[in-house]
CSV table of C-alpha atoms in Angstrom, one decimal:
chain,number,residue,atom,x,y,z
A,1,UNK,CA,0.0,0.0,0.0
A,2,UNK,CA,1.2,3.5,-0.8
A,3,UNK,CA,1.1,4.5,2.8
A,4,UNK,CA,2.2,7.7,4.2
A,5,UNK,CA,4.1,7.4,7.5
A,6,UNK,CA,6.1,10.3,7.5
A,7,UNK,CA,6.5,12.9,10.0
A,8,UNK,CA,5.1,16.4,9.7
A,9,UNK,CA,5.9,17.7,6.2
A,10,UNK,CA,2.4,17.3,4.7
A,11,UNK,CA,0.0,20.0,3.6
A,12,UNK,CA,-3.0,20.9,5.6
A,13,UNK,CA,-4.6,24.1,7.1
A,14,UNK,CA,-3.2,26.2,9.8
A,15,UNK,CA,-3.4,29.7,11.2
A,16,UNK,CA,-0.5,32.0,10.2
A,17,UNK,CA,0.1,32.7,13.9
A,18,UNK,CA,3.1,30.7,15.1
A,19,UNK,CA,2.7,28.1,17.8
A,20,UNK,CA,-1.0,28.9,18.4
A,21,UNK,CA,-3.0,25.7,19.0
A,22,UNK,CA,-6.5,24.9,20.2
A,23,UNK,CA,-6.6,22.9,23.4
A,24,UNK,CA,-8.2,19.4,23.4
A,25,UNK,CA,-8.4,16.5,25.8
A,26,UNK,CA,-5.8,13.9,25.0
A,27,UNK,CA,-4.3,10.9,26.8
A,28,UNK,CA,-1.7,12.3,29.2
A,29,UNK,CA,1.1,11.3,31.5
A,30,UNK,CA,1.9,12.6,34.9
A,31,UNK,CA,-0.9,15.0,34.7
A,32,UNK,CA,-1.0,16.3,38.3
A,33,UNK,CA,-3.1,19.4,38.6
A,34,UNK,CA,-1.4,22.7,39.3
A,35,UNK,CA,-3.5,25.9,39.1
A,36,UNK,CA,-2.1,28.6,36.8
A,37,UNK,CA,-1.8,32.1,38.1
A,38,UNK,CA,-3.2,34.7,35.7
A,39,UNK,CA,-1.3,38.0,35.6
A,40,UNK,CA,-2.8,41.4,35.3
A,41,UNK,CA,-2.2,41.7,31.6
A,42,UNK,CA,-5.5,41.5,29.7
A,43,UNK,CA,-6.6,42.5,26.2
A,44,UNK,CA,-9.9,42.2,24.4
A,45,UNK,CA,-10.2,42.2,20.6
A,46,UNK,CA,-13.8,41.9,19.6
A,47,UNK,CA,-15.2,38.7,21.1
A,48,UNK,CA,-11.6,37.4,21.7
A,49,UNK,CA,-10.0,37.9,25.1
A,50,UNK,CA,-6.2,37.6,25.5
A,51,UNK,CA,-4.7,36.9,28.9
A,52,UNK,CA,-1.0,36.5,29.9
A,53,UNK,CA,-0.6,33.8,32.6
A,54,UNK,CA,2.2,32.2,34.6
A,55,UNK,CA,1.7,28.4,34.6
A,56,UNK,CA,3.5,25.2,35.6
A,57,UNK,CA,3.8,22.2,33.3
A,58,UNK,CA,2.8,18.9,35.0
A,59,UNK,CA,3.2,16.4,32.1
A,60,UNK,CA,3.1,15.8,28.4
A,61,UNK,CA,0.4,14.7,26.0
A,62,UNK,CA,1.0,11.9,23.5
A,63,UNK,CA,1.8,14.7,21.0
A,64,UNK,CA,4.6,16.0,23.2
A,65,UNK,CA,2.8,19.2,24.3
A,66,UNK,CA,3.0,20.5,27.8
A,67,UNK,CA,0.0,20.0,30.1
A,68,UNK,CA,-1.0,23.0,32.3
A,69,UNK,CA,-4.0,23.9,34.4
A,70,UNK,CA,-5.7,27.3,34.1
A,71,UNK,CA,-9.0,28.5,35.4
A,72,UNK,CA,-10.2,24.9,35.9
A,73,UNK,CA,-9.2,23.9,32.4
A,74,UNK,CA,-6.5,21.5,31.3
A,75,UNK,CA,-4.6,23.2,28.4
A,76,UNK,CA,-1.8,22.2,26.1
A,77,UNK,CA,1.3,24.4,25.3
A,78,UNK,CA,3.7,23.5,22.6
A,79,UNK,CA,7.4,23.2,23.5
A,80,UNK,CA,6.9,23.2,27.3
A,81,UNK,CA,8.4,20.5,29.4
A,82,UNK,CA,7.3,18.9,32.7
A,83,UNK,CA,8.3,20.9,35.8
A,84,UNK,CA,8.9,24.1,33.9
A,85,UNK,CA,7.3,27.4,34.9
A,86,UNK,CA,6.4,29.6,31.9
A,87,UNK,CA,4.6,32.7,30.8
A,88,UNK,CA,2.0,32.0,28.2
A,89,UNK,CA,-0.6,33.9,26.2
A,90,UNK,CA,-4.1,32.5,26.3
A,91,UNK,CA,-6.7,33.7,23.7
A,92,UNK,CA,-10.2,32.7,24.6
A,93,UNK,CA,-13.1,32.7,22.1
A,94,UNK,CA,-16.2,31.1,23.3
A,95,UNK,CA,-15.3,27.7,24.8
A,96,UNK,CA,-12.0,27.5,22.9
A,97,UNK,CA,-8.7,28.5,24.4
A,98,UNK,CA,-5.6,28.9,22.3
A,99,UNK,CA,-2.2,29.0,23.9
A,100,UNK,CA,1.2,30.4,22.9
A,101,UNK,CA,4.5,30.0,24.9
A,102,UNK,CA,6.0,33.5,25.5
A,103,UNK,CA,9.0,32.6,27.7
A,104,UNK,CA,10.2,29.9,30.0
A,105,UNK,CA,10.8,31.3,33.5
A,106,UNK,CA,12.3,28.1,35.1
A,107,UNK,CA,13.7,25.6,32.7
A,108,UNK,CA,13.9,21.8,32.9
A,109,UNK,CA,17.2,20.0,33.0
A,110,UNK,CA,15.9,18.1,29.9
A,111,UNK,CA,15.7,21.3,27.8
A,112,UNK,CA,18.3,22.0,25.1
A,113,UNK,CA,18.6,24.5,22.3
A,114,UNK,CA,17.3,23.0,19.1
A,115,UNK,CA,20.1,22.4,16.6
A,116,UNK,CA,17.8,23.3,13.7
A,117,UNK,CA,17.3,27.1,13.2
A,118,UNK,CA,13.9,26.4,11.6
A,119,UNK,CA,12.6,24.2,14.4
A,120,UNK,CA,10.0,26.6,15.9
A,121,UNK,CA,8.7,27.7,12.4
A,122,UNK,CA,8.6,24.3,10.6
A,123,UNK,CA,6.9,21.9,13.0
A,124,UNK,CA,8.0,18.8,11.2
A,125,UNK,CA,10.0,17.9,14.3
A,126,UNK,CA,8.3,18.3,17.7
A,127,UNK,CA,11.0,17.2,20.2
A,128,UNK,CA,14.2,19.0,19.4
A,129,UNK,CA,13.9,21.1,22.5
A,130,UNK,CA,14.4,17.8,24.5
A,131,UNK,CA,17.7,16.1,25.0
A,132,UNK,CA,18.0,12.5,23.7
A,133,UNK,CA,17.4,10.8,27.0
A,134,UNK,CA,14.2,12.9,27.6
A,135,UNK,CA,13.0,12.0,24.1
A,136,UNK,CA,13.6,8.3,24.8
A,137,UNK,CA,11.9,8.5,28.1
A,138,UNK,CA,8.9,10.3,26.6
A,139,UNK,CA,8.4,7.7,23.9
A,140,UNK,CA,8.9,4.8,26.2
A,141,UNK,CA,6.3,6.2,28.7
A,142,UNK,CA,3.9,6.9,25.9
A,143,UNK,CA,4.1,3.4,24.6
A,144,UNK,CA,4.0,1.8,28.1
A,145,UNK,CA,0.8,3.8,29.0
A,146,UNK,CA,-0.9,2.9,25.7
A,147,UNK,CA,0.0,-0.8,25.9
A,148,UNK,CA,-0.8,-1.2,29.6
A,149,UNK,CA,-3.9,-3.4,28.9
A,150,UNK,CA,-1.6,-6.0,27.1
A,151,UNK,CA,1.5,-6.0,29.3
A,152,UNK,CA,4.8,-4.2,29.4
A,153,UNK,CA,6.7,-3.4,26.1
A,154,UNK,CA,10.4,-4.0,25.8
A,155,UNK,CA,12.8,-1.0,26.0
A,156,UNK,CA,12.6,1.1,22.9
A,157,UNK,CA,15.2,0.6,20.2
A,158,UNK,CA,16.8,4.0,19.5
A,159,UNK,CA,19.2,5.3,16.9
A,160,UNK,CA,22.9,6.1,17.4
A,161,UNK,CA,22.8,9.1,15.1
A,162,UNK,CA,19.3,10.5,15.2
A,163,UNK,CA,19.7,12.9,12.2
A,164,UNK,CA,20.2,12.6,8.4
A,165,UNK,CA,18.0,9.5,8.4
A,166,UNK,CA,15.3,10.2,5.9
A,167,UNK,CA,15.9,8.5,2.6
A,168,UNK,CA,13.1,10.5,1.0
A,169,UNK,CA,12.4,14.2,0.9
A,170,UNK,CA,10.0,16.5,-1.0
A,171,UNK,CA,10.5,20.2,-1.3
A,172,UNK,CA,8.1,22.9,-2.4
A,173,UNK,CA,9.0,26.1,-4.1
A,174,UNK,CA,7.5,29.6,-4.1
A,175,UNK,CA,8.3,33.3,-4.2
A,176,UNK,CA,9.1,35.6,-1.2
A,177,UNK,CA,8.0,39.2,-0.9
A,178,UNK,CA,10.9,40.3,-3.1
A,179,UNK,CA,9.7,37.9,-5.8
A,180,UNK,CA,12.8,35.7,-5.3
A,181,UNK,CA,12.5,31.9,-5.7
A,182,UNK,CA,12.6,30.1,-2.3
A,183,UNK,CA,12.4,26.4,-1.5
A,184,UNK,CA,11.6,24.6,1.7
A,185,UNK,CA,8.8,22.7,3.6
A,186,UNK,CA,5.3,23.5,4.5
A,187,UNK,CA,4.8,24.4,8.2
A,188,UNK,CA,3.0,21.5,9.9
A,189,UNK,CA,-0.6,21.2,8.9
A,190,UNK,CA,-0.5,24.3,6.7
A,191,UNK,CA,0.3,25.7,3.2
A,192,UNK,CA,2.7,28.2,4.7
A,193,UNK,CA,6.0,27.7,3.0
A,194,UNK,CA,9.1,27.9,5.3
A,195,UNK,CA,12.2,28.9,3.3
A,196,UNK,CA,15.2,26.9,4.4
A,197,UNK,CA,18.4,25.5,3.0
A,198,UNK,CA,18.7,22.3,5.1
A,199,UNK,CA,16.5,19.9,7.0
A,200,UNK,CA,18.6,18.0,9.6
A,201,UNK,CA,16.7,14.8,9.4
A,202,UNK,CA,16.9,14.6,5.6
A,203,UNK,CA,19.8,12.8,3.8
A,204,UNK,CA,22.2,15.8,3.2
A,205,UNK,CA,22.6,14.9,-0.5
A,206,UNK,CA,18.9,15.3,-1.1
A,207,UNK,CA,19.1,18.9,0.3
A,208,UNK,CA,22.1,19.7,-1.9
A,209,UNK,CA,20.2,18.5,-5.0
A,210,UNK,CA,17.1,20.6,-4.5
A,211,UNK,CA,19.2,23.6,-3.6
A,212,UNK,CA,20.9,23.2,-7.0
A,213,UNK,CA,17.5,23.0,-8.7
A,214,UNK,CA,16.3,26.1,-7.0
A,215,UNK,CA,19.4,28.0,-8.2
A,216,UNK,CA,18.8,26.7,-11.8
A,217,UNK,CA,15.2,27.8,-12.0
A,218,UNK,CA,16.0,31.4,-12.7
A,219,UNK,CA,18.4,30.7,-15.6
A,220,UNK,CA,15.9,28.3,-17.1
A,221,UNK,CA,13.0,30.8,-16.6
A,222,UNK,CA,11.1,28.2,-14.5
A,223,UNK,CA,8.5,29.6,-12.3
A,224,UNK,CA,7.3,27.9,-9.0
A,225,UNK,CA,3.7,26.8,-9.1
A,226,UNK,CA,1.2,29.0,-7.2
A,227,UNK,CA,-1.6,27.1,-5.6
A,228,UNK,CA,-3.8,30.2,-5.4
A,229,UNK,CA,-3.6,31.3,-9.0
A,230,UNK,CA,-2.9,27.9,-10.6
A,231,UNK,CA,0.0,29.4,-12.5
A,232,UNK,CA,3.6,28.4,-12.6
A,233,UNK,CA,5.4,25.2,-13.5
A,234,UNK,CA,7.5,23.4,-10.8
A,235,UNK,CA,5.4,22.2,-7.9
A,236,UNK,CA,7.7,19.9,-5.9
A,237,UNK,CA,11.0,18.1,-6.1
A,238,UNK,CA,11.0,14.6,-4.7
A,239,UNK,CA,14.4,13.0,-3.9
A,240,UNK,CA,14.9,9.3,-2.9
A,241,UNK,CA,18.3,8.1,-1.8
A,242,UNK,CA,19.5,4.5,-1.6
A,243,UNK,CA,21.3,4.5,1.7
A,244,UNK,CA,23.3,1.3,0.9
A,245,UNK,CA,23.5,1.5,-2.9
A,246,UNK,CA,24.1,5.3,-3.1
A,247,UNK,CA,21.7,5.5,-6.0
A,248,UNK,CA,19.6,8.7,-6.2
A,249,UNK,CA,16.2,9.4,-7.9
A,250,UNK,CA,15.0,13.0,-8.6
A,251,UNK,CA,11.4,13.5,-9.4
A,252,UNK,CA,10.4,16.9,-10.8
A,253,UNK,CA,6.7,17.3,-10.1
A,254,UNK,CA,5.3,19.8,-12.6
A,255,UNK,CA,2.0,21.4,-13.4
A,256,UNK,CA,2.2,20.8,-17.2
A,257,UNK,CA,3.5,18.1,-19.5
A,258,UNK,CA,5.1,20.8,-21.7
A,259,UNK,CA,8.7,21.1,-20.3
A,260,UNK,CA,10.6,23.6,-22.4
A,261,UNK,CA,14.3,23.0,-22.4
A,262,UNK,CA,14.0,19.8,-20.4
A,263,UNK,CA,17.0,18.2,-22.1
A,264,UNK,CA,19.3,21.1,-21.3
A,265,UNK,CA,17.9,21.2,-17.7
A,266,UNK,CA,18.6,17.5,-17.2
A,267,UNK,CA,22.0,17.8,-18.7
A,268,UNK,CA,22.9,20.8,-16.3
A,269,UNK,CA,21.5,18.9,-13.3
A,270,UNK,CA,23.5,15.8,-14.1
A,271,UNK,CA,26.6,17.9,-14.5
A,272,UNK,CA,26.2,19.5,-11.1
A,273,UNK,CA,25.3,16.1,-9.5
A,274,UNK,CA,26.8,13.2,-11.4
A,275,UNK,CA,25.7,11.0,-8.5
A,276,UNK,CA,22.1,11.2,-9.7
A,277,UNK,CA,21.2,7.9,-11.3
A,278,UNK,CA,17.7,8.6,-12.6
A,279,UNK,CA,15.5,11.7,-13.2
A,280,UNK,CA,11.7,11.6,-13.8
A,281,UNK,CA,9.0,14.2,-14.6
A,282,UNK,CA,5.7,13.7,-12.8
A,283,UNK,CA,2.7,15.7,-14.1
A,284,UNK,CA,0.3,16.9,-11.4
A,285,UNK,CA,-2.2,19.4,-13.0
A,286,UNK,CA,-4.9,18.9,-10.4
A,287,UNK,CA,-6.1,21.2,-7.7
A,288,UNK,CA,-5.0,18.9,-4.9
A,289,UNK,CA,-2.7,18.6,-1.9
A,290,UNK,CA,-1.4,15.3,-3.2
A,291,UNK,CA,2.2,15.5,-4.2
A,292,UNK,CA,2.4,13.1,-7.1
A,293,UNK,CA,0.1,13.1,-10.2
A,294,UNK,CA,-0.8,10.2,-12.4
A,295,UNK,CA,1.4,10.9,-15.5
A,296,UNK,CA,5.0,10.1,-15.3
A,297,UNK,CA,7.9,10.2,-17.8
A,298,UNK,CA,11.6,9.1,-17.3
A,299,UNK,CA,14.0,11.8,-18.4
A,300,UNK,CA,17.2,10.0,-17.5
A,301,UNK,CA,18.1,6.5,-16.3
A,302,UNK,CA,15.9,3.5,-15.6
A,303,UNK,CA,13.2,5.3,-13.6
A,304,UNK,CA,13.9,3.4,-10.4
A,305,UNK,CA,16.6,3.0,-7.8
A,306,UNK,CA,17.8,0.0,-5.9
A,307,UNK,CA,18.6,-0.3,-2.3
A,308,UNK,CA,19.5,-3.2,0.1
A,309,UNK,CA,17.5,-4.0,3.2
A,310,UNK,CA,18.2,-7.0,5.5
A,311,UNK,CA,20.5,-8.4,2.8
A,312,UNK,CA,17.9,-8.3,0.0
A,313,UNK,CA,17.8,-5.8,-2.9
A,314,UNK,CA,14.6,-3.8,-3.6
A,315,UNK,CA,13.7,-1.7,-6.7
A,316,UNK,CA,12.1,1.6,-5.6
A,317,UNK,CA,9.9,3.6,-7.9
A,318,UNK,CA,8.7,7.2,-7.5
A,319,UNK,CA,5.3,6.0,-6.1
A,320,UNK,CA,6.7,3.1,-4.0
A,321,UNK,CA,6.2,3.0,-0.3
A,322,UNK,CA,9.5,2.2,1.2
A,323,UNK,CA,10.4,2.8,4.9
A,324,UNK,CA,12.1,6.2,5.2
A,325,UNK,CA,14.6,5.1,7.9
A,326,UNK,CA,16.4,2.0,6.7
A,327,UNK,CA,18.8,1.8,9.7
A,328,UNK,CA,15.8,1.4,12.1
A,329,UNK,CA,13.8,-0.6,9.6
A,330,UNK,CA,16.3,-3.4,9.8
A,331,UNK,CA,15.9,-3.5,13.6
A,332,UNK,CA,12.1,-3.4,13.2
A,333,UNK,CA,11.9,-6.1,10.6
A,334,UNK,CA,14.4,-8.3,12.4
A,335,UNK,CA,12.2,-8.2,15.5
A,336,UNK,CA,9.1,-8.9,13.4
A,337,UNK,CA,10.7,-12.0,11.8
A,338,UNK,CA,11.8,-13.2,15.3
A,339,UNK,CA,8.3,-12.8,16.6
A,340,UNK,CA,6.9,-14.9,13.6
A,341,UNK,CA,9.0,-17.8,14.9
A,342,UNK,CA,9.5,-19.3,11.4
A,343,UNK,CA,10.9,-22.8,11.1
A,344,UNK,CA,10.8,-23.3,7.3
A,345,UNK,CA,7.4,-24.9,6.9
A,346,UNK,CA,4.9,-22.1,7.6
A,347,UNK,CA,2.5,-20.4,5.3
A,348,UNK,CA,2.8,-16.6,5.9
A,349,UNK,CA,0.3,-14.0,4.8
A,350,UNK,CA,1.9,-10.6,4.2
A,351,UNK,CA,-1.1,-8.3,4.4
A,352,UNK,CA,-0.6,-4.7,3.2
A,353,UNK,CA,2.5,-6.0,1.5
A,354,UNK,CA,3.5,-2.9,-0.4
A,355,UNK,CA,6.6,-3.7,-2.6
A,356,UNK,CA,7.1,-6.9,-0.7
A,357,UNK,CA,9.9,-5.9,1.7
A,358,UNK,CA,8.9,-7.8,4.9
A,359,UNK,CA,7.3,-10.7,3.0
A,360,UNK,CA,10.4,-11.3,0.9
A,361,UNK,CA,12.6,-11.1,4.0
A,362,UNK,CA,10.3,-13.6,5.8
A,363,UNK,CA,10.5,-15.9,2.8
A,364,UNK,CA,14.1,-16.9,3.7
A,365,UNK,CA,12.7,-18.7,6.8
A,366,UNK,CA,9.2,-19.6,5.8
A,367,UNK,CA,7.7,-22.4,3.7
A,368,UNK,CA,5.5,-20.1,1.6
A,369,UNK,CA,4.7,-16.4,1.6
A,370,UNK,CA,1.5,-14.9,0.1
A,371,UNK,CA,1.6,-11.1,-0.3
A,372,UNK,CA,-1.7,-9.1,-0.8
A,373,UNK,CA,-1.9,-5.5,-1.7
A,374,UNK,CA,-4.5,-3.1,-3.2
A,375,UNK,CA,-2.1,-0.9,-5.1
A,376,UNK,CA,-1.3,-2.4,-8.5
A,377,UNK,CA,2.0,-0.5,-8.9
A,378,UNK,CA,3.2,-1.8,-5.5
A,379,UNK,CA,2.2,-5.4,-6.5
A,380,UNK,CA,4.2,-5.0,-9.8
A,381,UNK,CA,7.2,-3.8,-7.8
A,382,UNK,CA,6.8,-6.7,-5.3
A,383,UNK,CA,6.8,-9.3,-8.1
A,384,UNK,CA,9.9,-7.6,-9.7
A,385,UNK,CA,11.7,-7.6,-6.3
A,386,UNK,CA,10.9,-11.3,-5.9
A,387,UNK,CA,12.5,-12.1,-9.2
A,388,UNK,CA,15.5,-9.8,-8.5
A,389,UNK,CA,16.2,-11.8,-5.3
A,390,UNK,CA,15.6,-15.2,-6.8
A,391,UNK,CA,12.8,-15.9,-4.4
A,392,UNK,CA,10.7,-19.0,-5.4
A,393,UNK,CA,8.4,-19.4,-2.5
A,394,UNK,CA,6.6,-16.0,-2.6
A,395,UNK,CA,3.5,-15.0,-4.6
A,396,UNK,CA,1.9,-11.5,-4.7
A,397,UNK,CA,-1.7,-10.7,-5.5
A,398,UNK,CA,-3.6,-7.4,-6.1
A,399,UNK,CA,-6.7,-7.2,-4.0
A,400,UNK,CA,-8.2,-6.6,-0.6
A,401,UNK,CA,-6.3,-8.6,2.1
A,402,UNK,CA,-9.4,-9.1,4.2
A,403,UNK,CA,-11.4,-10.5,1.3
A,404,UNK,CA,-8.5,-12.7,0.2
A,405,UNK,CA,-8.2,-14.3,3.7
A,406,UNK,CA,-12.0,-14.8,3.9
A,407,UNK,CA,-11.8,-16.7,0.6
A,408,UNK,CA,-8.9,-18.7,1.9
A,409,UNK,CA,-10.9,-19.7,5.0
A,410,UNK,CA,-14.0,-20.6,2.9
A,411,UNK,CA,-11.8,-23.0,0.8
A,412,UNK,CA,-10.5,-24.6,4.0
A,413,UNK,CA,-7.0,-23.2,3.5
A,414,UNK,CA,-4.8,-22.4,6.4
A,415,UNK,CA,-2.1,-19.8,7.2
A,416,UNK,CA,0.2,-20.2,10.1
A,417,UNK,CA,1.3,-16.5,10.4
A,418,UNK,CA,-0.3,-13.2,9.4
A,419,UNK,CA,2.1,-10.3,9.2
A,420,UNK,CA,0.2,-7.0,9.0
A,421,UNK,CA,1.6,-3.5,8.6
A,422,UNK,CA,-1.4,-1.2,8.0
A,423,UNK,CA,-1.5,2.6,7.4
A,424,UNK,CA,-1.8,5.0,10.3
A,425,UNK,CA,-5.6,4.6,10.4
A,426,UNK,CA,-5.0,0.9,11.3
A,427,UNK,CA,-7.2,-2.0,10.2
A,428,UNK,CA,-10.9,-2.0,9.8
A,429,UNK,CA,-13.2,-4.6,11.5
A,430,UNK,CA,-13.8,-6.4,8.2
A,431,UNK,CA,-10.0,-7.1,7.9
A,432,UNK,CA,-9.7,-8.1,11.6
A,433,UNK,CA,-12.7,-10.5,11.3
A,434,UNK,CA,-11.1,-12.1,8.3
A,435,UNK,CA,-7.9,-12.7,10.3
A,436,UNK,CA,-10.0,-14.3,13.1
A,437,UNK,CA,-11.8,-16.4,10.6
A,438,UNK,CA,-8.6,-17.7,9.0
A,439,UNK,CA,-7.3,-18.4,12.6
A,440,UNK,CA,-3.5,-18.2,12.2
A,441,UNK,CA,-1.5,-19.4,15.1
A,442,UNK,CA,0.4,-16.2,15.2
A,443,UNK,CA,-0.1,-12.6,14.2
A,444,UNK,CA,2.8,-10.1,13.9
A,445,UNK,CA,1.3,-6.6,13.9
A,446,UNK,CA,3.7,-3.8,12.8
A,447,UNK,CA,2.2,-0.4,13.5
A,448,UNK,CA,3.2,3.2,12.8
A,449,UNK,CA,0.4,4.4,15.0
A,450,UNK,CA,0.2,2.7,18.4
A,451,UNK,CA,-3.2,4.4,19.2
A,452,UNK,CA,-4.9,2.5,16.4
A,453,UNK,CA,-2.9,-0.6,17.1
A,454,UNK,CA,-4.3,-0.7,20.6
A,455,UNK,CA,-7.8,-0.5,19.2
A,456,UNK,CA,-7.1,-3.4,16.7
A,457,UNK,CA,-5.4,-5.5,19.3
A,458,UNK,CA,-8.3,-5.1,21.7
A,459,UNK,CA,-10.6,-6.7,19.0
A,460,UNK,CA,-8.2,-9.6,18.4
A,461,UNK,CA,-7.9,-10.2,22.2
A,462,UNK,CA,-11.7,-10.3,22.4
A,463,UNK,CA,-11.8,-12.9,19.6
A,464,UNK,CA,-9.5,-15.6,20.8
A,465,UNK,CA,-6.0,-14.1,20.8
A,466,UNK,CA,-3.5,-12.8,23.4
A,467,UNK,CA,-0.6,-10.3,23.1
A,468,UNK,CA,2.6,-12.1,23.9
A,469,UNK,CA,5.2,-9.4,23.4
A,470,UNK,CA,5.7,-5.8,22.2
A,471,UNK,CA,8.8,-4.0,20.8
A,472,UNK,CA,8.8,-0.2,20.2
A,473,UNK,CA,11.3,1.2,17.7
A,474,UNK,CA,12.2,4.9,17.3
A,475,UNK,CA,11.9,5.2,13.5
A,476,UNK,CA,11.5,8.9,13.5
A,477,UNK,CA,13.9,10.7,16.0
A,478,UNK,CA,13.2,14.3,16.8
A,479,UNK,CA,9.4,13.7,16.2
A,480,UNK,CA,6.7,12.3,18.4
A,481,UNK,CA,6.1,9.3,16.1
A,482,UNK,CA,7.1,5.8,17.2
A,483,UNK,CA,6.6,2.4,15.7
A,484,UNK,CA,5.6,-0.7,17.6
A,485,UNK,CA,5.6,-4.4,16.6
A,486,UNK,CA,3.5,-6.9,18.6
A,487,UNK,CA,3.5,-10.7,18.7
A,488,UNK,CA,-0.1,-11.9,19.1
A,489,UNK,CA,-0.9,-15.6,19.5
A,490,UNK,CA,-3.9,-17.9,19.8
A,491,UNK,CA,-5.1,-18.5,23.3
């Protein structure tokens, strides 16, 4: 499945005010109440009242926001840490209260200066104001609290160098007030473009390449696309890097299939970056927040790159879903295969199989692997990856995984292990009921959203299964996101 797991660089809607958020009730940790002390400063603008208050943070939400109490309400404040006293601005409008951190009066020992100069504007990372130990503790406590109904998870697997890990980046271009071309990322949940020259969790080579493209745009008279007017040409630049192979793909996402001077542009880009192994043009002429369109043309190279994961080679296309942090992915998949307890005779279902990564890795220890995926492009890639690695005991099918398993059960066929790696929304009840109907001895549930994983595991536990073990993995350092793999067995 062409899943999106990534962390904070996606378009949405947001107020132009920095750091201003509506409060909402979320699962919290260490949320002891401490009444805030309003100061004398008060302002009223129409129906909106603004108050400056001194508050103390008593814990963190699952999204890493500080918990404070004010006027009998529990509020959230971005970038505030437990134990800190701070001055905040509260803007009240009806029953909604927005908060903004003004200054920290008494700092936590866990607070550090963010290494990224764009941190407070971008929002793609949420935890850079915490030191590494505090980030680790926050993620462990979050997982422990969520998974409490099923037991205690193992200690989280962290990353030695928690920067430069993303093997995929996409950059957007626009014009500043001086009508100069800028490039960067959207602020979290918005279409506000933050001009930058480096993202510290991107592969450095990816940032070098898009910077070169930005500099080339003027000489090639290439205008950035404007979402409001529908004018302009270059919408995004997508860069994928093979961390092991060193191969690099560049995708120019454009608003029109008419690319004047494309041969000279490609030639100039290749001259500046001979390490690029393929360049594609993707046409997206729709009024949409989706990055990629349906029309694609290879301008240079074979149109894919290859990378190695857990000793196997995988072809990666522009639209392929491929885990963005291969270093941590190897830890995640190794744990998933360990939980599957394969001896060489088992039939394994790889649900939501994508391009076949985990299924093909499992095939080395299984009797037979059956991968099922709705996305036809991903299935094509999975079949190609199977052939590339000489795998004879894996088959891949396009279709709905739940329906596929129901049909297997109706035919009296069995599966010993189901490996499931759904999108952030988790699985639906139809899929889970099909797993229960097929009745595998073991389920390995890989999740990029532990909140929906808890919901799905609760269903499985209520229908004849028990959770035997859980392993969180920090796939996205500097962000609040964490992956968790669970071993679930028949009672």
